[in-house]
XYZ file of C-alpha atoms in Angstrom:
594
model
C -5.953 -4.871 41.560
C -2.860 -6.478 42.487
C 0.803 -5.193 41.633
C 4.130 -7.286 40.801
C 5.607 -6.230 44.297
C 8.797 -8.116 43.177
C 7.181 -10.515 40.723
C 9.830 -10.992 37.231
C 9.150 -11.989 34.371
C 10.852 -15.325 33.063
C 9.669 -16.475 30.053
C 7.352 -15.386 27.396
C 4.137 -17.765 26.659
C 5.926 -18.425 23.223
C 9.198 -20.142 24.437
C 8.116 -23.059 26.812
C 8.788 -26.699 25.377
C 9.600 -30.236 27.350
C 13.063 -29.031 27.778
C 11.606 -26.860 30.998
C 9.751 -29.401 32.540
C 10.321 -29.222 36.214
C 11.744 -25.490 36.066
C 9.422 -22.962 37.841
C 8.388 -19.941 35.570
C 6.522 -16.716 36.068
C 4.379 -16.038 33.041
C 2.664 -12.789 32.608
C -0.445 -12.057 29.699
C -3.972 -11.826 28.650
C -6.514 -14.660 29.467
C -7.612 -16.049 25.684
C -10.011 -18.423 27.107
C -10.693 -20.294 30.323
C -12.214 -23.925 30.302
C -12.890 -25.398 34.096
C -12.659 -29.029 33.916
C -14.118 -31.674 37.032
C -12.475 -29.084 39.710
C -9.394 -27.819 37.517
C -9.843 -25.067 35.958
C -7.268 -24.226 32.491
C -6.328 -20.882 30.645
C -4.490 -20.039 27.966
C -2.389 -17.089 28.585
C -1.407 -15.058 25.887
C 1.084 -12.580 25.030
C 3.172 -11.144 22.312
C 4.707 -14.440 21.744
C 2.033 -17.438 21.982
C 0.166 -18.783 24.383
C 0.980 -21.404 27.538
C -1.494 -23.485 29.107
C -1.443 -22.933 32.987
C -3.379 -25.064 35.046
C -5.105 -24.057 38.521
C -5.486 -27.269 40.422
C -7.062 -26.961 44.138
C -4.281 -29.726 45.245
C -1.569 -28.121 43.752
C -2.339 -24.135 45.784
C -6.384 -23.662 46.926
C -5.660 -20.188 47.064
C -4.935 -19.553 43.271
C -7.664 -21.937 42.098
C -10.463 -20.146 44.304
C -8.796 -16.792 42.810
C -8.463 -18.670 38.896
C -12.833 -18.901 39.100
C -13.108 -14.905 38.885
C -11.002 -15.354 35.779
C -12.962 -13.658 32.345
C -11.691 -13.204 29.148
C -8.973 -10.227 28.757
C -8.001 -10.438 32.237
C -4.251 -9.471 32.594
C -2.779 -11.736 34.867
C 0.492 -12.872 36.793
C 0.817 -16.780 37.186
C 4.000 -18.649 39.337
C 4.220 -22.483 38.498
C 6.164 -25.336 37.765
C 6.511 -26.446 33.883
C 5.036 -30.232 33.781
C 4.076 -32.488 30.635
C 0.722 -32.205 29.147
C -1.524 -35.819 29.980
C -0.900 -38.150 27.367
C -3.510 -37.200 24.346
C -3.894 -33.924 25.869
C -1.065 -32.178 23.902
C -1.605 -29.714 21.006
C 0.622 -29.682 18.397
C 0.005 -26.751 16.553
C 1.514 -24.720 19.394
C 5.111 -24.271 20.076
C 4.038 -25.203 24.167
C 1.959 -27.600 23.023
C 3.382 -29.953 24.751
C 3.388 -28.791 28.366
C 1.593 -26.648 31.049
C 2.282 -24.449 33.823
C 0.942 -26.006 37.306
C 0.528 -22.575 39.064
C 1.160 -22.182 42.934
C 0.631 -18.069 42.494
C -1.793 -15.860 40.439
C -1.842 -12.670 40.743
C -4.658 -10.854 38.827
C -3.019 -7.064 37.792
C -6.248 -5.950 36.264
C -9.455 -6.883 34.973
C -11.598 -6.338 31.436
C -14.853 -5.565 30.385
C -16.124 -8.008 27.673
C -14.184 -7.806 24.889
C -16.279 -6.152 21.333
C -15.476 -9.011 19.271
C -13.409 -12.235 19.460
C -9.801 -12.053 19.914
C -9.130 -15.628 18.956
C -10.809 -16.081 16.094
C -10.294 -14.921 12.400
C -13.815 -14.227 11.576
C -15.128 -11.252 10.184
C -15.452 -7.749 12.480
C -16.041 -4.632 11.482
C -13.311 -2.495 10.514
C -14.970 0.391 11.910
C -15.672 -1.664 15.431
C -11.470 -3.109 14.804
C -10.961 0.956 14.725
C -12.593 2.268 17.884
C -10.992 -0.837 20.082
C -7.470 -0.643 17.850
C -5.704 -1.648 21.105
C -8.345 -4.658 21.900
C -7.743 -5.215 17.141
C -3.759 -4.936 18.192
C -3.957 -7.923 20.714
C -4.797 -10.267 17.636
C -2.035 -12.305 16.432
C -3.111 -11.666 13.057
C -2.334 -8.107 13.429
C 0.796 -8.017 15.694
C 2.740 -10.009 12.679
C 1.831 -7.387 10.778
C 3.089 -4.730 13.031
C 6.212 -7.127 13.361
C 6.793 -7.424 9.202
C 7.123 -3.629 9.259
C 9.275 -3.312 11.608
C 11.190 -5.872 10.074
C 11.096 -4.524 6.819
C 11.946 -1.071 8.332
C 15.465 -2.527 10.284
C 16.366 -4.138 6.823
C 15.951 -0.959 4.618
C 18.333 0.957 7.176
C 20.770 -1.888 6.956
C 20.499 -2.164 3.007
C 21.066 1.226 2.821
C 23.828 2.016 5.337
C 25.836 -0.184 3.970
C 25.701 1.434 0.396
C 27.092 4.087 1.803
C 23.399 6.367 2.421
C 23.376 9.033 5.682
C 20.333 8.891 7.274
C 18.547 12.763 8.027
C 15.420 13.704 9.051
C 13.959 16.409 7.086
C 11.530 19.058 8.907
C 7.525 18.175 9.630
C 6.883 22.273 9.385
C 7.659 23.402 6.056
C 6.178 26.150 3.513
C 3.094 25.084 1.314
C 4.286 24.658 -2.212
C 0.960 22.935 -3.288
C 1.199 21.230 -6.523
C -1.410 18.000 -6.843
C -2.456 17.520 -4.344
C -3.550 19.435 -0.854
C -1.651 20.762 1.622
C -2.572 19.970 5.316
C -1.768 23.558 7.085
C -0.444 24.495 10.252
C -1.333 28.206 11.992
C 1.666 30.280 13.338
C 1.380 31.330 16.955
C 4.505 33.148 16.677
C 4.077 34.314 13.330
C 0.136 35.633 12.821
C -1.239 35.096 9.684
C 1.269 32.925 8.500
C 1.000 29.101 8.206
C 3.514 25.909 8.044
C 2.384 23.215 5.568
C 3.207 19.427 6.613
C 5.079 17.719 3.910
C 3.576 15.839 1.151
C 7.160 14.509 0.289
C 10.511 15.466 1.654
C 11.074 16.310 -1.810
C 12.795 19.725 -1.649
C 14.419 19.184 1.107
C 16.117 15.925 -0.267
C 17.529 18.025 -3.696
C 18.796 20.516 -1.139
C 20.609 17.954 0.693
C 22.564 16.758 -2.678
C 23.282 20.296 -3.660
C 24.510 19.957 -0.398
C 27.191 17.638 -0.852
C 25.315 14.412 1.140
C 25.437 12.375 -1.976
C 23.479 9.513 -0.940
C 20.292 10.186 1.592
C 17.526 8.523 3.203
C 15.040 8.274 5.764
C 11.441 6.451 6.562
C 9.658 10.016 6.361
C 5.998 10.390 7.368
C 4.310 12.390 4.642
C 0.903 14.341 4.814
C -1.565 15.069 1.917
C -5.233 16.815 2.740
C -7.166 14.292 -0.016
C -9.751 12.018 -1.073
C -9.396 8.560 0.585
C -9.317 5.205 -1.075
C -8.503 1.951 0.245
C -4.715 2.537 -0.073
C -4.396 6.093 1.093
C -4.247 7.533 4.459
C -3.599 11.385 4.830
C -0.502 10.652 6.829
C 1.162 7.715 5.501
C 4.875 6.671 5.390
C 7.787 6.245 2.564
C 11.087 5.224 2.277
C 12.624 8.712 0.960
C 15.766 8.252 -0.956
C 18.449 10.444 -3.236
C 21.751 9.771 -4.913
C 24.130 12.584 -6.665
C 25.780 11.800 -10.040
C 23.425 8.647 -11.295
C 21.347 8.157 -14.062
C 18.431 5.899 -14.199
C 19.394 2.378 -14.296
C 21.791 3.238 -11.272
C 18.484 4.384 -9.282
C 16.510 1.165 -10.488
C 19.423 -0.948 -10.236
C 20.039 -0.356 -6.697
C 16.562 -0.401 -5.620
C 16.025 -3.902 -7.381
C 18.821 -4.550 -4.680
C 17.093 -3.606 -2.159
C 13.749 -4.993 -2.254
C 15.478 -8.375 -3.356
C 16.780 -8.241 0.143
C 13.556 -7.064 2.277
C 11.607 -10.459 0.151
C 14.808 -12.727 1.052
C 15.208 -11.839 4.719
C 11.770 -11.275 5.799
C 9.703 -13.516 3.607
C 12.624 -16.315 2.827
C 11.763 -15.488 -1.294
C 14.122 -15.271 -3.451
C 13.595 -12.871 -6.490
C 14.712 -13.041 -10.261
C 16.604 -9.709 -11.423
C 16.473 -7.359 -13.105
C 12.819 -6.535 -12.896
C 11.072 -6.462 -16.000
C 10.663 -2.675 -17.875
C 7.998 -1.857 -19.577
C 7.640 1.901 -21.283
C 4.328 3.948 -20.775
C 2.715 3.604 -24.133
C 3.332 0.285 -24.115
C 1.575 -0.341 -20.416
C -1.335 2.025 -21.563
C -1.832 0.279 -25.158
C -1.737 -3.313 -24.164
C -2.825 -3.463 -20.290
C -5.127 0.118 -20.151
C -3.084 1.280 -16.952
C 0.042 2.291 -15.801
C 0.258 -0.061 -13.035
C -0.378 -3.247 -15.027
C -0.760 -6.865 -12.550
C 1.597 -9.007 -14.888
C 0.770 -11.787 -12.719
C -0.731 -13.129 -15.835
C -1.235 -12.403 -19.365
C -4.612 -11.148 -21.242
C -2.968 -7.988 -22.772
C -5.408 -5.823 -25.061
C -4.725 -6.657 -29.151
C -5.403 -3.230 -31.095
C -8.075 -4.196 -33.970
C -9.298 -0.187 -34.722
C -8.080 -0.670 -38.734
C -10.117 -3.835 -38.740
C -13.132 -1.907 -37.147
C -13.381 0.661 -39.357
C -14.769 -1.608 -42.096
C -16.969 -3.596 -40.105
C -20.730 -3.360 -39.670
C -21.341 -2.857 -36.332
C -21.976 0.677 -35.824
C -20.699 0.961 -32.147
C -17.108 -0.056 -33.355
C -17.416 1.918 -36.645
C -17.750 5.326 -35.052
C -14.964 4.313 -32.515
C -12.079 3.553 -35.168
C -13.619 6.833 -37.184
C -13.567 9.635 -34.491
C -10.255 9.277 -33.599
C -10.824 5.921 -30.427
C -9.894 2.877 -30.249
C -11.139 -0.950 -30.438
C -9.554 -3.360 -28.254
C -9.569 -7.073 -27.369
C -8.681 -9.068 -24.357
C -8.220 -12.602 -25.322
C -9.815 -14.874 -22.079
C -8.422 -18.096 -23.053
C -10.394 -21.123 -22.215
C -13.174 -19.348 -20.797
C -16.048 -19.638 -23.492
C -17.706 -21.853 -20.713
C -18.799 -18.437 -19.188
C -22.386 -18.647 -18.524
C -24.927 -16.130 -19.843
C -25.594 -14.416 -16.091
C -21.529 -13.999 -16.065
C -21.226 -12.614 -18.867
C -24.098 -10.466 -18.413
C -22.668 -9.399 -15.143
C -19.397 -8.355 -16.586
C -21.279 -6.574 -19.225
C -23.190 -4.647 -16.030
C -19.851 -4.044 -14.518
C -18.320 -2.689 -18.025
C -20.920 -0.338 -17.711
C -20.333 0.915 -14.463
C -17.131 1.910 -15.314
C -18.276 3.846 -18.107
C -19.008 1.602 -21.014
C -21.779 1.266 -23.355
C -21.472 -2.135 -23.054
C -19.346 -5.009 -23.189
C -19.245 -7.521 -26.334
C -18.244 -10.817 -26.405
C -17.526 -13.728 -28.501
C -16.954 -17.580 -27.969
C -14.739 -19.866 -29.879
C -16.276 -22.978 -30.562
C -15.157 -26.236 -31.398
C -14.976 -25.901 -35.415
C -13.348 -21.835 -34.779
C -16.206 -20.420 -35.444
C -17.561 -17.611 -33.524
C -20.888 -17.938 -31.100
C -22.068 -13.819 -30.773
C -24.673 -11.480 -30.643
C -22.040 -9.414 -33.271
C -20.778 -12.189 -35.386
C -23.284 -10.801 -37.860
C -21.592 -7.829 -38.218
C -18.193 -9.169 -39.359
C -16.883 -10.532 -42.618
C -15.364 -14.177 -42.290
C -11.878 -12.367 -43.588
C -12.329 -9.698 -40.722
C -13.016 -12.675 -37.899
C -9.684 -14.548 -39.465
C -7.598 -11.181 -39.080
C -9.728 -10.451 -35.640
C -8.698 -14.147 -34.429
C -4.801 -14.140 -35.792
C -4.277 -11.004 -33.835
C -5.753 -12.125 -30.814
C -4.710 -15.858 -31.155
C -7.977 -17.123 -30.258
C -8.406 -20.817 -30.518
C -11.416 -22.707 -29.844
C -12.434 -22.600 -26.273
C -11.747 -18.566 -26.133
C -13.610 -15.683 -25.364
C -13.005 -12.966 -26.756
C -14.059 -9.294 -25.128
C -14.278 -6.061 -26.972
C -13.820 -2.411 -25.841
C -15.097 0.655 -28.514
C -14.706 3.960 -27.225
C -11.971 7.165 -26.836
C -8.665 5.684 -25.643
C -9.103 6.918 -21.725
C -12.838 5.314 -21.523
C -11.286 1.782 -23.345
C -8.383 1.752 -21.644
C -10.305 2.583 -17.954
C -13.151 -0.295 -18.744
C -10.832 -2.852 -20.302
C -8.129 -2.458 -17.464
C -10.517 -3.424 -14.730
C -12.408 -6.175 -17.280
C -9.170 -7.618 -17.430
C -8.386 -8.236 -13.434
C -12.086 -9.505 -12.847
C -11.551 -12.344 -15.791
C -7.807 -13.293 -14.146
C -9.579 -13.423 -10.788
C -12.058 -15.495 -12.561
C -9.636 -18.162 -14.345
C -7.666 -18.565 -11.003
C -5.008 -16.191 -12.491
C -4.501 -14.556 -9.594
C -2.251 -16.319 -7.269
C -1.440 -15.832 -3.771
C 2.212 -15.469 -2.740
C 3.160 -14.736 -6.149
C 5.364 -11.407 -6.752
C 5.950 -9.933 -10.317
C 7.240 -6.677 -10.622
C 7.777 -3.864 -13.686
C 9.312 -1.132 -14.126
C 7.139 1.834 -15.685
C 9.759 4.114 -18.064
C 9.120 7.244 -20.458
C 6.492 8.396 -18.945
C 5.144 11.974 -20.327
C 5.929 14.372 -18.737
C 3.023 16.719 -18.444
C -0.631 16.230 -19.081
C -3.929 18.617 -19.483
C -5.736 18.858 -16.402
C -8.953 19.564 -17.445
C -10.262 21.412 -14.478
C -7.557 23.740 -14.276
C -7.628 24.329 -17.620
C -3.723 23.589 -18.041
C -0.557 21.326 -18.285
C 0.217 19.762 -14.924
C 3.249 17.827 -14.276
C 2.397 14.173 -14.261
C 4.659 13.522 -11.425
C 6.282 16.527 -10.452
C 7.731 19.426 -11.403
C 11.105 18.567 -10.169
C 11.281 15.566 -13.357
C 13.629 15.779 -15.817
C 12.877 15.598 -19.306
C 14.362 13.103 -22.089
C 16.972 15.277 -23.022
C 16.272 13.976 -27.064
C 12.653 15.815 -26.234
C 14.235 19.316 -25.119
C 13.509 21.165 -27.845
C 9.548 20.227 -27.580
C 9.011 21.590 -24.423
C 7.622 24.613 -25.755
C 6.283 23.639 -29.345
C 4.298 20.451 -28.250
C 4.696 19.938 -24.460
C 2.488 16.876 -24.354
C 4.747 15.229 -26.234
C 8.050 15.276 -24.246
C 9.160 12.441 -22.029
C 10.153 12.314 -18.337
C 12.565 10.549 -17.139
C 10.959 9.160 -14.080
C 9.902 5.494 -13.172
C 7.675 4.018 -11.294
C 8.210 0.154 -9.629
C 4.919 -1.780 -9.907
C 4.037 -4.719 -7.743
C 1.450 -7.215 -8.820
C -0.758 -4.240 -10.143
C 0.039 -1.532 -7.335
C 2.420 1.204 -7.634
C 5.097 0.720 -4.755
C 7.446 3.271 -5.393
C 7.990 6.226 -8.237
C 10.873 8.490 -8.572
C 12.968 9.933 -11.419
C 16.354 12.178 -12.356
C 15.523 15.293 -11.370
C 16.271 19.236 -13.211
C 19.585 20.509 -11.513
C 20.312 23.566 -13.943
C 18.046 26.394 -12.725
C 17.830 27.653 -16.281
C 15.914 24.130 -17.266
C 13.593 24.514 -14.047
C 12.633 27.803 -14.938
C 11.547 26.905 -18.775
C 9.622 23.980 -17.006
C 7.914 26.212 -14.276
C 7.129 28.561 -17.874
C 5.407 25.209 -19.602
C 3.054 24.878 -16.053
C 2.289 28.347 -16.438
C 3.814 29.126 -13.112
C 4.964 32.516 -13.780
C 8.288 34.669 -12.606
C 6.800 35.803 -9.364
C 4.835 32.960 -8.076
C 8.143 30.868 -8.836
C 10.261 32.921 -7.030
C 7.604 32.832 -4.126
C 7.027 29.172 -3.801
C 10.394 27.855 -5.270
C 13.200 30.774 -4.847
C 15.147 29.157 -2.580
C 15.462 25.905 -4.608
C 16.182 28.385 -7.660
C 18.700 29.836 -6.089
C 20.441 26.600 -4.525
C 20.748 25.394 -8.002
C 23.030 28.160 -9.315
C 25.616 26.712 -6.854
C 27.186 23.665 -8.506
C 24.302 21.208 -8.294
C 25.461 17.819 -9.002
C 23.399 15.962 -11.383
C 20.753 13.396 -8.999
C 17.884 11.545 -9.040
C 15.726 9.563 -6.492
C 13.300 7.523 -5.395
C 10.533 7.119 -2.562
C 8.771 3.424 -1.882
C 5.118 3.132 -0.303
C 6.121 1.873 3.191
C 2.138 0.826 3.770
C 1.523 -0.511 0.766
C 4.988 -2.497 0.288
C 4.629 -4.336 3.942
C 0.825 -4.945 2.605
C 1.731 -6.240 -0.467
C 4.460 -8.410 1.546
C 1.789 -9.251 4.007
C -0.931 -10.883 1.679
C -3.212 -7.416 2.868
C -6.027 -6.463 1.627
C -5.593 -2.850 2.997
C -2.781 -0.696 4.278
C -4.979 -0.155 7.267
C -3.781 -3.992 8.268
C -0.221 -2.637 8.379
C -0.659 0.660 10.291
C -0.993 0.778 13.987
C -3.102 3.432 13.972
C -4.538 4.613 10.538
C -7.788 6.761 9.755
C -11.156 5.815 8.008
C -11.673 6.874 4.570
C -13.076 9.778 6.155
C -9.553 10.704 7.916
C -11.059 10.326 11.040
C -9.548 7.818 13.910
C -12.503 6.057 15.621
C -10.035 5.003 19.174
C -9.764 8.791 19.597
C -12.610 11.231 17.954
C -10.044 13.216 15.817
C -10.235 15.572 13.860
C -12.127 17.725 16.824
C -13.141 21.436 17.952
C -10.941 23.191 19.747
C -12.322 25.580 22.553
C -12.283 29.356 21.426
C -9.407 30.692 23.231
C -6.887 28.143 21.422
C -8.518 29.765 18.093
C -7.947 33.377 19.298
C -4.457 32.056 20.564
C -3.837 31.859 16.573
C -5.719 34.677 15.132
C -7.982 32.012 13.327
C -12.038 32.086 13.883
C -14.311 29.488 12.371
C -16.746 30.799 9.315
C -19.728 29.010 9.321
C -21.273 28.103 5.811
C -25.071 29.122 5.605
């Protein structure tokens, strides 16, 4: 292939426009596509930036046009020309150089490319998993570079936001000591040390306390975190968050500044401007009228509580819900009693996937009357009280959940998003956020057979709740918050415990005990008997923010190179075996199951 040998660069295939006609230009890019036309043959050249037409014309330099036939799709290329108008009905403009071409008198081709696996010009379909193994062919797409270029966007304006409120950026260490709580630990063997392992961070989290107890007052960084767990379509095991902590705030200073902040990323990146303060929105509340904790308030359809009503009815399914201690909710679909019998009976199908025994249903017709399998089972005084709490009006539908609260709340939740989507509810470009307060504090974890911190063990309690931490744990509140964005959580963080007498009583309540405390946590004990300043924190979703931003469907759009849900990256084969000798290097051997 052919080198530069003294060939520069002078414009990008972005920037040309009738204002260089008659210059002379060296472009350099990818061949998109290459039409030959009576004798002249044209290519769009693409780079970072766009794409230029250049035009090989046997009159204008034989030599380049004879070269221009080998010319295939992918081929990176060097072209020297003169900038000339397009022909008169020849221009295109829905391209910035739309308007001219590049006569070339030089090509130079610096390599050529097999056929590419799928189209690089067109928005079609592929694969993920083929977009995966060719991520560098996937990364030539426009579509994906302005991805790439929103994050780093976003990335320069959260370093700007926060300098200038005064935040010190330090990078926290990537080998640290497992201090598993929730989730895995991905673990690193000790050459040096045999037997002994470094953990990668799951959060700077300790680290960032340490710093305030350390007199930094106001930290940050865009930290890459690390957690060894089940995949879903927004979780990588190495992803990346904006990692923040402030000394002497409580929470509104936290949320207030962070409204701030992502008020600026959506004006200077996206040209939005955002109403705030965000709305707030406690726990209970979230739980009791949306069935999650990252409610999409992008519309309305909040669940109406009618278990007193159900109690007296006759349907038996709803009956032995109120009585045994669950609920009976309604979603209100307004204007939708034009469902069809297969769509309802597919959301009934898709109820029970989730867990339900079913899905009931009820149309408001013309007269208010109800049109139901289970209007039998209801008194006309029980429809009026069923129909004043829901504010049904003819043309409604009306959908029922009867079960234990978690079962309800899971079914009803998801019932909820599929009948927005369904209504045209759903909009694109729109952004409503809530904040998520009073959250408990710890919860049963079934499996282990005890209380777990809900986010982590660092929280504060409601200091109002103190004095249940003992008697009735489950019923003290944290004070942590979580920032929701059009039904994803972006960002969670709290205050957190900065009197090591108050950490220890909560390490009591998780059943850590004096010794394994003083194992994983001593030196975070220890820190806090010397004057820690009261602080709290926060840590944002890098991925799924510049998603969310994006109009993505998955934070794999917005990472250069991410994993499958199988944390495995296609381009390169990892995870992989390692040869023997780097295993005996670390005292480590491989046990086979049977």
């Amino acid at each position: 292939m052919e080198s530069l040998n003294g060939l520069k660069r002078t414009h990008d295939c972005g920037t040309l426009n009738e204002s260089y006609i008659g210059n002379d230009v060296v472009l350099m890019g990818w061949v998109l596509r290459r039409r030959d036309h009576g004798g002249v043959i044209f290519v769009d050249l693409r780079d970072r930036e766009g794409i230029t037409q250049v035009v090989f014309d046997p009159q204008i330099h034989e030599p380049s046009h004879e070269k221009a036939q080998r010319l295939r799709s992918e081929y990176c290329i060097a072209v020297k020309g003169r900038v000339r108008r397009r022909p008169e009905g020849m221009e295109n403009p829905k391209l910035k150089t739309g308007f001219i071409e590049v006569a070339v008198n030089e090509l130079r081709i610096l390599n050529t490319s097999k056929t590419p696996p799928f189209p690089l010009d067109e928005e079609g379909a592929v694969s993920e998993n083929l977009r995966l193994k060719y991520r560098y062919m996937d990364l030539r797409r426009p579509w994906m570079l302005e991805g790439l270029r929103l994050r780093h966007k976003v990335c320069q304006q959260m370093r700007s936001f926060l300098n200038n409120k005064g935040f010190i950026e330090v990078e926290t260490p990537i080998l640290t000591k497992s201090t598993p709580e929730g989730a895995r630990d991905y673990l690193v063997p000790s050459r040096v040390n045999p037997g002994n392992f470094y953990a990668l961070p799951q959060s700077p989290q300790l680290y960032k306390q340490i710093l305030m107890i350390g007199g930094i007052e106001r930290y940050y960084q865009i930290a890459r975190c690390f957690r060894d767990e089940d995949l879903r379509a927004d979780r990588q095991p190495e992803f990346t968050q904006l990692d923040l902590e402030m000394s002497f705030v409580e929470e509104e200073d936290v949320m207030g500044l962070m409204e701030g902040l992502i008020s600026h990323l959506f004006s200077d990146c996206l040209g939005l401007e955002l109403k705030t303060p965000f709305k707030r929105m406690t726990y209970d509340y979230a739980m009791d009228h949306y069935g999650t904790d990252r409610p999409d308030i992008r519309f309305n359809m909040e669940f109406v509580d009618i278990t007193d009503v159900a109690k007296g009815c006759g349907l038996k399914v709803f009956k032995q819900a109120a009585e045994s201690g669950g609920v009976v909710k309604v979603i209100n679909a307004k204007g939708m009693a034009g469902l069809s019998r297969k769509e309802l009976d597919d959301l009934t199908n898709f109820a029970i996937d989730l867990g339900a025994k079913g899905l009931a249903w009820v149309k408001i017709k013309d007269d208010g009357s109800w049109q139901s399998p289970i209007q039998k089972f209801f008194s006309d005084g029980e429809k009026a009280q069923i129909a004043e709490r829901a504010g049904a009006e003819p043309g409604d539908c009306l959908f029922f959940g009867a079960d234990q609260r978690d079962v309800v709340f899971k079914v009803l939740s998801e019932v909820r998003l599929r009948l927005g989507a369904m209504a045209g509810l759903i909009k694109d470009g729109q952004y409503s956020f809530v904040w998520i307060t009073d959250f408990p504090l710890l919860e049963y974890d079934e499996d282990e057979g005890r209380l777990t911190s809900m986010h982590h063990p660092f929280t504060s309690p409601k200091e109002e709740d103190l004095d249940l931490l003992e008697s009735d744990p489950l019923k003290v509140r944290s004070r942590a918050y979580d920032l929701v964005l059009n039904g994803v959580e972006i960002g969670g963080g709290s205050i957190r415990i900065h009197t090591k007498e108050l950490q220890e009583r909560l390490f009591k309540a998780l059943s850590i005990g004096e010794e394994e405390a003083r194992e994983k946590f001593g030196f975070l004990l220890e820190a806090l008997e010397y004057g820690a300043p009261p602080h709290g924190g926060i840590a944002f979703g890098l991925d799924r923010l510049v998603m969310l931003m994006g109009g993505r469907e998955s934070i794999r759009d917005v990472i250069a190179f991410p994993k499958t849900q199988k944390a495995q990256c296609l381009m390169t084969g990892a995870p992989s075996n390692v040869s023997m000798e780097q295993l005996a290097e670390l005292y480590l051997r491989i046990i086979k199951e049977a």
